Amino acid sequence: MIHLGLIGYPLGHSLSPKLHNAALHYCDLQGEYSLFPIEPDDLQSLRRLLERVRSREITGLNVTIPHKQNVIPFLDQLSGTAEVTGAVNTIYRHNEILLGGNTDAPGFLVDLNRFLATHLPWRAVPGETRRHRGSFNKNALILGAGGSARAVVYALLKDGWEVTIAARRLEQAQQFVDLFTNYRLQIADLTLLNIELSNITLIVNTTPVGMIPNTDQSPWPENCRFPTHAAIYDLIYNPFETKLVKDARAQGLSAITGRGMLIEQAALAFQLWTGKQVAREIMLSAVGES
Ligand code: NAP
């Protein structure tokens, strides 16, 4: 019997049980996926839960806000990506070792590249309505500088993108400059966004602004036009179409929300726990546009 679950707080809107129960069914495995809401300061409960993974009572866990950093002291070892980003979203056991991994970074990159392969940014050719494929400048602007931004920035830098991080607190963006010392990162004030935008070809929202129930909000500053060559990737997956995505599409830009990333990171976590590959369509149809 396989016991899986998710640690976080709050967990009301999580789609993870649907994704992983579909994966268990698809792989013909007996098991269950439970939610473990643990309040932000309750580190004792966190430690006790992780001990249940160590003792094999629980097979593996996902981790979400606010515990992606909090779990680290209770683990024996981190994967390379978890180490660099300082964030764990998957806990699993290998022999007697309790490991922390991060499947957000590869999950994001796989889904981003799938999106860009069919929706490369517009090239401003007057009268031209077709999307052009081919080479383009890899200049990304990241909105927000929290846990998921670390995975996104790490994935983009490794994939050869130049990155600007815009945060409402500049000191939080500055932490990225200190973290990724081998790369040249720019930082910007998200509330003003008074930087040159014309070279930007990708905007990634990593803030929760626009998430249910605040679906009338957007992290993009009012009165600021989107760069004309940019594609937009919004990590939010609930709702299926955010205000940011709607506004960008209304301006003729390609834009997508983070459902594909959610599925990729889940499938990679499932593989770490069970050794099984899950067809992404199985997980996609389990959540649909819910
Ligand atoms: P987080 O660690 O709390 O970071 C959120 C970031 O957004 C922080 O920099 C925060 O700044 C900023 N922010 C919050 N409210 C803001 C506002 N009103 N205006 C400007 N900036 C604001 O959260 P996270 O783990 O990175 O998650 C962020 C979002 O990504 C969530 O919606 C989550 O569901 C989504 N996500 C999706 C996937 C996926 O698979 N698709 C994976 C991971 C995360 P302050 O520190 O100043 O508040």
mmCIF file of N, CA and C in Angstrom, residues 90-168:
data_model
loop_
_atom_site.group_PDB
_atom_site.id
_atom_site.type_symbol
_atom_site.label_atom_id
_atom_site.label_comp_id
_atom_site.label_asym_id
_atom_site.label_seq_id
_atom_site.Cartn_x
_atom_site.Cartn_y
_atom_site.Cartn_z
ATOM 1 N N THR A 90 9.459 17.985 -2.855
ATOM 2 C CA THR A 90 9.213 16.538 -2.844
ATOM 3 C C THR A 90 10.134 15.872 -1.824
ATOM 4 N N ILE A 91 9.531 15.037 -0.965
ATOM 5 C CA ILE A 91 10.328 14.288 0.027
ATOM 6 C C ILE A 91 10.190 12.809 -0.291
ATOM 7 N N TYR A 92 11.312 12.123 -0.345
ATOM 8 C CA TYR A 92 11.284 10.695 -0.659
ATOM 9 C C TYR A 92 12.424 10.012 0.084
ATOM 10 N N ARG A 93 12.371 8.699 0.082
ATOM 11 C CA ARG A 93 13.380 7.944 0.829
ATOM 12 C C ARG A 93 14.187 7.100 -0.145
ATOM 13 N N HIS A 94 15.486 7.044 0.060
ATOM 14 C CA HIS A 94 16.313 6.141 -0.738
ATOM 15 C C HIS A 94 17.133 5.331 0.253
ATOM 16 N N ASN A 95 16.892 4.028 0.295
ATOM 17 C CA ASN A 95 17.448 3.179 1.359
ATOM 18 C C ASN A 95 17.063 3.793 2.704
ATOM 19 N N GLU A 96 18.022 4.137 3.511
ATOM 20 C CA GLU A 96 17.674 4.701 4.835
ATOM 21 C C GLU A 96 17.761 6.231 4.847
ATOM 22 N N ILE A 97 17.966 6.824 3.675
ATOM 23 C CA ILE A 97 18.210 8.276 3.642
ATOM 24 C C ILE A 97 16.932 9.036 3.274
ATOM 25 N N LEU A 98 16.647 10.083 4.033
ATOM 26 C CA LEU A 98 15.477 10.922 3.767
ATOM 27 C C LEU A 98 15.925 12.099 2.899
ATOM 28 N N LEU A 99 15.361 12.145 1.683
ATOM 29 C CA LEU A 99 15.845 13.104 0.691
ATOM 30 C C LEU A 99 14.825 14.188 0.384
ATOM 31 N N GLY A 100 15.330 15.385 0.079
ATOM 32 C CA GLY A 100 14.467 16.477 -0.372
ATOM 33 C C GLY A 100 14.821 16.838 -1.799
ATOM 34 N N GLY A 101 13.820 16.872 -2.672
ATOM 35 C CA GLY A 101 14.058 17.219 -4.074
ATOM 36 C C GLY A 101 13.241 18.428 -4.474
ATOM 37 N N ASN A 102 13.510 18.921 -5.672
ATOM 38 C CA ASN A 102 12.718 20.034 -6.202
ATOM 39 C C ASN A 102 12.356 19.716 -7.645
ATOM 40 N N THR A 103 11.095 19.352 -7.871
ATOM 41 C CA THR A 103 10.656 19.034 -9.238
ATOM 42 C C THR A 103 9.985 20.249 -9.897
ATOM 43 N N ASP A 104 9.887 21.378 -9.154
ATOM 44 C CA ASP A 104 9.302 22.592 -9.756
ATOM 45 C C ASP A 104 10.175 23.113 -10.908
ATOM 46 N N ALA A 105 11.500 23.096 -10.694
ATOM 47 C CA ALA A 105 12.392 23.678 -11.705
ATOM 48 C C ALA A 105 12.319 22.901 -13.030
ATOM 49 N N PRO A 106 12.547 21.566 -13.030
ATOM 50 C CA PRO A 106 12.430 20.840 -14.299
ATOM 51 C C PRO A 106 10.999 20.840 -14.824
ATOM 52 N N GLY A 107 10.017 20.797 -13.915
ATOM 53 C CA GLY A 107 8.606 20.807 -14.356
ATOM 54 C C GLY A 107 8.258 22.086 -15.084
ATOM 55 N N PHE A 108 8.736 23.208 -14.568
ATOM 56 C CA PHE A 108 8.499 24.505 -15.219
ATOM 57 C C PHE A 108 9.160 24.536 -16.594
ATOM 58 N N LEU A 109 10.426 24.123 -16.651
ATOM 59 C CA LEU A 109 11.169 24.258 -17.904
ATOM 60 C C LEU A 109 10.583 23.389 -19.022
ATOM 61 N N VAL A 110 10.183 22.177 -18.669
ATOM 62 C CA VAL A 110 9.583 21.288 -19.672
ATOM 63 C C VAL A 110 8.311 21.932 -20.231
ATOM 64 N N ASP A 111 7.472 22.446 -19.334
ATOM 65 C CA ASP A 111 6.204 23.010 -19.807
ATOM 66 C C ASP A 111 6.427 24.328 -20.548
ATOM 67 N N LEU A 112 7.373 25.140 -20.074
ATOM 68 C CA LEU A 112 7.671 26.402 -20.773
ATOM 69 C C LEU A 112 8.123 26.124 -22.199
ATOM 70 N N ASN A 113 9.049 25.180 -22.349
ATOM 71 C CA ASN A 113 9.584 24.912 -23.683
ATOM 72 C C ASN A 113 8.525 24.326 -24.612
ATOM 73 N N ARG A 114 7.612 23.547 -24.039
ATOM 74 C CA ARG A 114 6.493 23.026 -24.845
ATOM 75 C C ARG A 114 5.621 24.194 -25.322
ATOM 76 N N PHE A 115 5.364 25.134 -24.428
ATOM 77 C CA PHE A 115 4.557 26.313 -24.759
ATOM 78 C C PHE A 115 5.263 27.168 -25.816
ATOM 79 N N LEU A 116 6.562 27.429 -25.606
ATOM 80 C CA LEU A 116 7.273 28.302 -26.545
ATOM 81 C C LEU A 116 7.443 27.656 -27.920
ATOM 82 N N ALA A 117 7.492 26.327 -27.945
ATOM 83 C CA ALA A 117 7.663 25.638 -29.233
ATOM 84 C C ALA A 117 6.502 25.942 -30.171
ATOM 85 N N THR A 118 5.344 26.200 -29.618
ATOM 86 C CA THR A 118 4.181 26.477 -30.475
ATOM 87 C C THR A 118 3.715 27.923 -30.381
ATOM 88 N N HIS A 119 4.224 28.656 -29.389
ATOM 89 C CA HIS A 119 3.767 30.037 -29.203
ATOM 90 C C HIS A 119 4.946 30.979 -29.041
ATOM 91 N N LEU A 120 5.913 30.901 -29.939
ATOM 92 C CA LEU A 120 7.043 31.807 -29.805
ATOM 93 C C LEU A 120 6.553 33.244 -29.875
ATOM 94 N N PRO A 121 7.263 34.152 -29.190
ATOM 95 C CA PRO A 121 6.801 35.537 -29.147
ATOM 96 C C PRO A 121 6.628 36.152 -30.534
ATOM 97 N N TRP A 122 5.735 37.131 -30.600
ATOM 98 C CA TRP A 122 5.508 37.851 -31.845
ATOM 99 C C TRP A 122 6.782 38.549 -32.280
ATOM 100 N N ARG A 123 7.011 38.583 -33.565
ATOM 101 C CA ARG A 123 8.010 39.500 -34.074
ATOM 102 C C ARG A 123 7.226 40.615 -34.735
ATOM 103 N N ALA A 124 7.542 41.845 -34.391
ATOM 104 C CA ALA A 124 6.724 42.960 -34.872
ATOM 105 C C ALA A 124 6.976 43.217 -36.352
ATOM 106 N N VAL A 125 6.225 42.555 -37.187
ATOM 107 C CA VAL A 125 6.310 42.781 -38.627
ATOM 108 C C VAL A 125 4.973 43.388 -39.042
ATOM 109 N N PRO A 126 4.958 44.638 -39.519
ATOM 110 C CA PRO A 126 3.684 45.285 -39.822
ATOM 111 C C PRO A 126 2.847 44.447 -40.772
ATOM 112 N N GLY A 127 1.601 44.248 -40.461
ATOM 113 C CA GLY A 127 0.691 43.523 -41.344
ATOM 114 C C GLY A 127 0.836 42.019 -41.251
ATOM 115 N N GLU A 128 1.816 41.535 -40.501
ATOM 116 C CA GLU A 128 2.054 40.089 -40.409
ATOM 117 C C GLU A 128 1.237 39.510 -39.256
ATOM 118 N N THR A 129 0.462 38.483 -39.524
ATOM 119 C CA THR A 129 -0.380 37.926 -38.472
ATOM 120 C C THR A 129 0.080 36.546 -38.022
ATOM 121 N N ARG A 130 1.016 35.959 -38.772
ATOM 122 C CA ARG A 130 1.470 34.621 -38.436
ATOM 123 C C ARG A 130 2.547 34.689 -37.344
ATOM 124 N N ARG A 131 2.607 33.677 -36.500
ATOM 125 C CA ARG A 131 3.681 33.640 -35.522
ATOM 126 C C ARG A 131 4.941 33.068 -36.183
ATOM 127 N N HIS A 132 6.064 33.648 -35.862
ATOM 128 C CA HIS A 132 7.310 33.204 -36.464
ATOM 129 C C HIS A 132 8.036 32.271 -35.523
ATOM 130 N N ARG A 133 8.656 31.236 -36.106
ATOM 131 C CA ARG A 133 9.489 30.372 -35.288
ATOM 132 C C ARG A 133 10.934 30.668 -35.622
ATOM 133 N N GLY A 134 11.833 30.263 -34.779
ATOM 134 C CA GLY A 134 13.241 30.490 -35.044
ATOM 135 C C GLY A 134 13.907 31.088 -33.825
ATOM 136 N N SER A 135 15.092 31.670 -34.023
ATOM 137 C CA SER A 135 15.823 32.164 -32.871
ATOM 138 C C SER A 135 15.241 33.483 -32.377
ATOM 139 N N PHE A 136 15.366 33.723 -31.097
ATOM 140 C CA PHE A 136 14.921 34.979 -30.518
ATOM 141 C C PHE A 136 15.731 35.221 -29.252
ATOM 142 N N ASN A 137 15.739 36.492 -28.812
ATOM 143 C CA ASN A 137 16.504 36.822 -27.606
ATOM 144 C C ASN A 137 15.863 36.184 -26.386
ATOM 145 N N LYS A 138 16.702 35.567 -25.566
ATOM 146 C CA LYS A 138 16.153 34.933 -24.364
ATOM 147 C C LYS A 138 16.289 35.902 -23.197
ATOM 148 N N ASN A 139 15.348 36.839 -23.119
ATOM 149 C CA ASN A 139 15.346 37.839 -22.038
ATOM 150 C C ASN A 139 14.075 37.713 -21.233
ATOM 151 N N ALA A 140 14.213 37.227 -19.999
ATOM 152 C CA ALA A 140 13.012 36.976 -19.186
ATOM 153 C C ALA A 140 12.883 37.974 -18.044
ATOM 154 N N LEU A 141 11.617 38.354 -17.790
ATOM 155 C CA LEU A 141 11.297 39.201 -16.636
ATOM 156 C C LEU A 141 10.447 38.365 -15.681
ATOM 157 N N ILE A 142 10.912 38.221 -14.445
ATOM 158 C CA ILE A 142 10.194 37.407 -13.455
ATOM 159 C C ILE A 142 9.496 38.335 -12.472
ATOM 160 N N LEU A 143 8.201 38.128 -12.269
ATOM 161 C CA LEU A 143 7.440 38.933 -11.316
ATOM 162 C C LEU A 143 7.363 38.149 -10.011
ATOM 163 N N GLY A 144 7.918 38.703 -8.929
ATOM 164 C CA GLY A 144 7.908 38.022 -7.633
ATOM 165 C C GLY A 144 9.244 37.352 -7.365
ATOM 166 N N ALA A 145 9.570 37.205 -6.083
ATOM 167 C CA ALA A 145 10.885 36.676 -5.711
ATOM 168 C C ALA A 145 10.783 35.727 -4.516
ATOM 169 N N GLY A 146 9.732 34.896 -4.495
ATOM 170 C CA GLY A 146 9.537 33.948 -3.395
ATOM 171 C C GLY A 146 10.095 32.573 -3.739
ATOM 172 N N GLY A 147 9.496 31.519 -3.165
ATOM 173 C CA GLY A 147 9.999 30.156 -3.322
ATOM 174 C C GLY A 147 9.961 29.661 -4.751
ATOM 175 N N SER A 148 8.822 29.827 -5.436
ATOM 176 C CA SER A 148 8.741 29.285 -6.796
ATOM 177 C C SER A 148 9.622 30.085 -7.754
ATOM 178 N N ALA A 149 9.850 31.372 -7.467
ATOM 179 C CA ALA A 149 10.736 32.176 -8.316
ATOM 180 C C ALA A 149 12.145 31.584 -8.310
ATOM 181 N N ARG A 150 12.545 31.032 -7.193
ATOM 182 C CA ARG A 150 13.894 30.436 -7.123
ATOM 183 C C ARG A 150 14.030 29.283 -8.106
ATOM 184 N N ALA A 151 12.988 28.430 -8.158
ATOM 185 C CA ALA A 151 13.022 27.302 -9.099
ATOM 186 C C ALA A 151 12.978 27.810 -10.541
ATOM 187 N N VAL A 152 12.138 28.804 -10.791
ATOM 188 C CA VAL A 152 11.984 29.351 -12.145
ATOM 189 C C VAL A 152 13.285 30.010 -12.612
ATOM 190 N N VAL A 153 13.865 30.827 -11.756
ATOM 191 C CA VAL A 153 15.097 31.539 -12.132
ATOM 192 C C VAL A 153 16.232 30.549 -12.363
ATOM 193 N N TYR A 154 16.330 29.556 -11.495
ATOM 194 C CA TYR A 154 17.375 28.535 -11.647
ATOM 195 C C TYR A 154 17.225 27.820 -12.993
ATOM 196 N N ALA A 155 15.979 27.420 -13.301
ATOM 197 C CA ALA A 155 15.724 26.703 -14.566
ATOM 198 C C ALA A 155 16.060 27.588 -15.764
ATOM 199 N N LEU A 156 15.668 28.847 -15.717
ATOM 200 C CA LEU A 156 15.903 29.744 -16.858
ATOM 201 C C LEU A 156 17.400 30.035 -17.045
ATOM 202 N N LEU A 157 18.100 30.278 -15.936
ATOM 203 C CA LEU A 157 19.535 30.577 -16.048
ATOM 204 C C LEU A 157 20.273 29.385 -16.645
ATOM 205 N N LYS A 158 19.932 28.180 -16.170
ATOM 206 C CA LYS A 158 20.581 26.974 -16.698
ATOM 207 C C LYS A 158 20.258 26.788 -18.173
ATOM 208 N N ASP A 159 19.103 27.327 -18.609
ATOM 209 C CA ASP A 159 18.678 27.157 -19.997
ATOM 210 C C ASP A 159 19.140 28.337 -20.877
ATOM 211 N N GLY A 160 19.992 29.184 -20.329
ATOM 212 C CA GLY A 160 20.605 30.231 -21.148
ATOM 213 C C GLY A 160 19.833 31.537 -21.242
ATOM 214 N N TRP A 161 18.863 31.749 -20.362
ATOM 215 C CA TRP A 161 18.114 33.006 -20.383
ATOM 216 C C TRP A 161 18.842 34.073 -19.572
ATOM 217 N N GLU A 162 18.664 35.345 -20.020
ATOM 218 C CA GLU A 162 19.046 36.476 -19.175
ATOM 219 C C GLU A 162 17.824 36.820 -18.345
ATOM 220 N N VAL A 163 18.039 37.119 -17.076
ATOM 221 C CA VAL A 163 16.894 37.234 -16.167
ATOM 222 C C VAL A 163 16.899 38.566 -15.418
ATOM 223 N N THR A 164 15.715 39.197 -15.394
ATOM 224 C CA THR A 164 15.473 40.359 -14.527
ATOM 225 C C THR A 164 14.393 39.959 -13.536
ATOM 226 N N ILE A 165 14.625 40.219 -12.249
ATOM 227 C CA ILE A 165 13.636 39.867 -11.226
ATOM 228 C C ILE A 165 13.007 41.136 -10.682
ATOM 229 N N ALA A 166 11.680 41.213 -10.795
ATOM 230 C CA ALA A 166 10.960 42.381 -10.292
ATOM 231 C C ALA A 166 10.181 41.970 -9.049
ATOM 232 N N ALA A 167 10.455 42.629 -7.936
ATOM 233 C CA ALA A 167 9.775 42.303 -6.677
ATOM 234 C C ALA A 167 9.310 43.594 -6.020
ATOM 235 N N ARG A 168 8.272 43.449 -5.177
ATOM 236 C CA ARG A 168 7.822 44.672 -4.493
ATOM 237 C C ARG A 168 8.787 45.049 -3.375
#
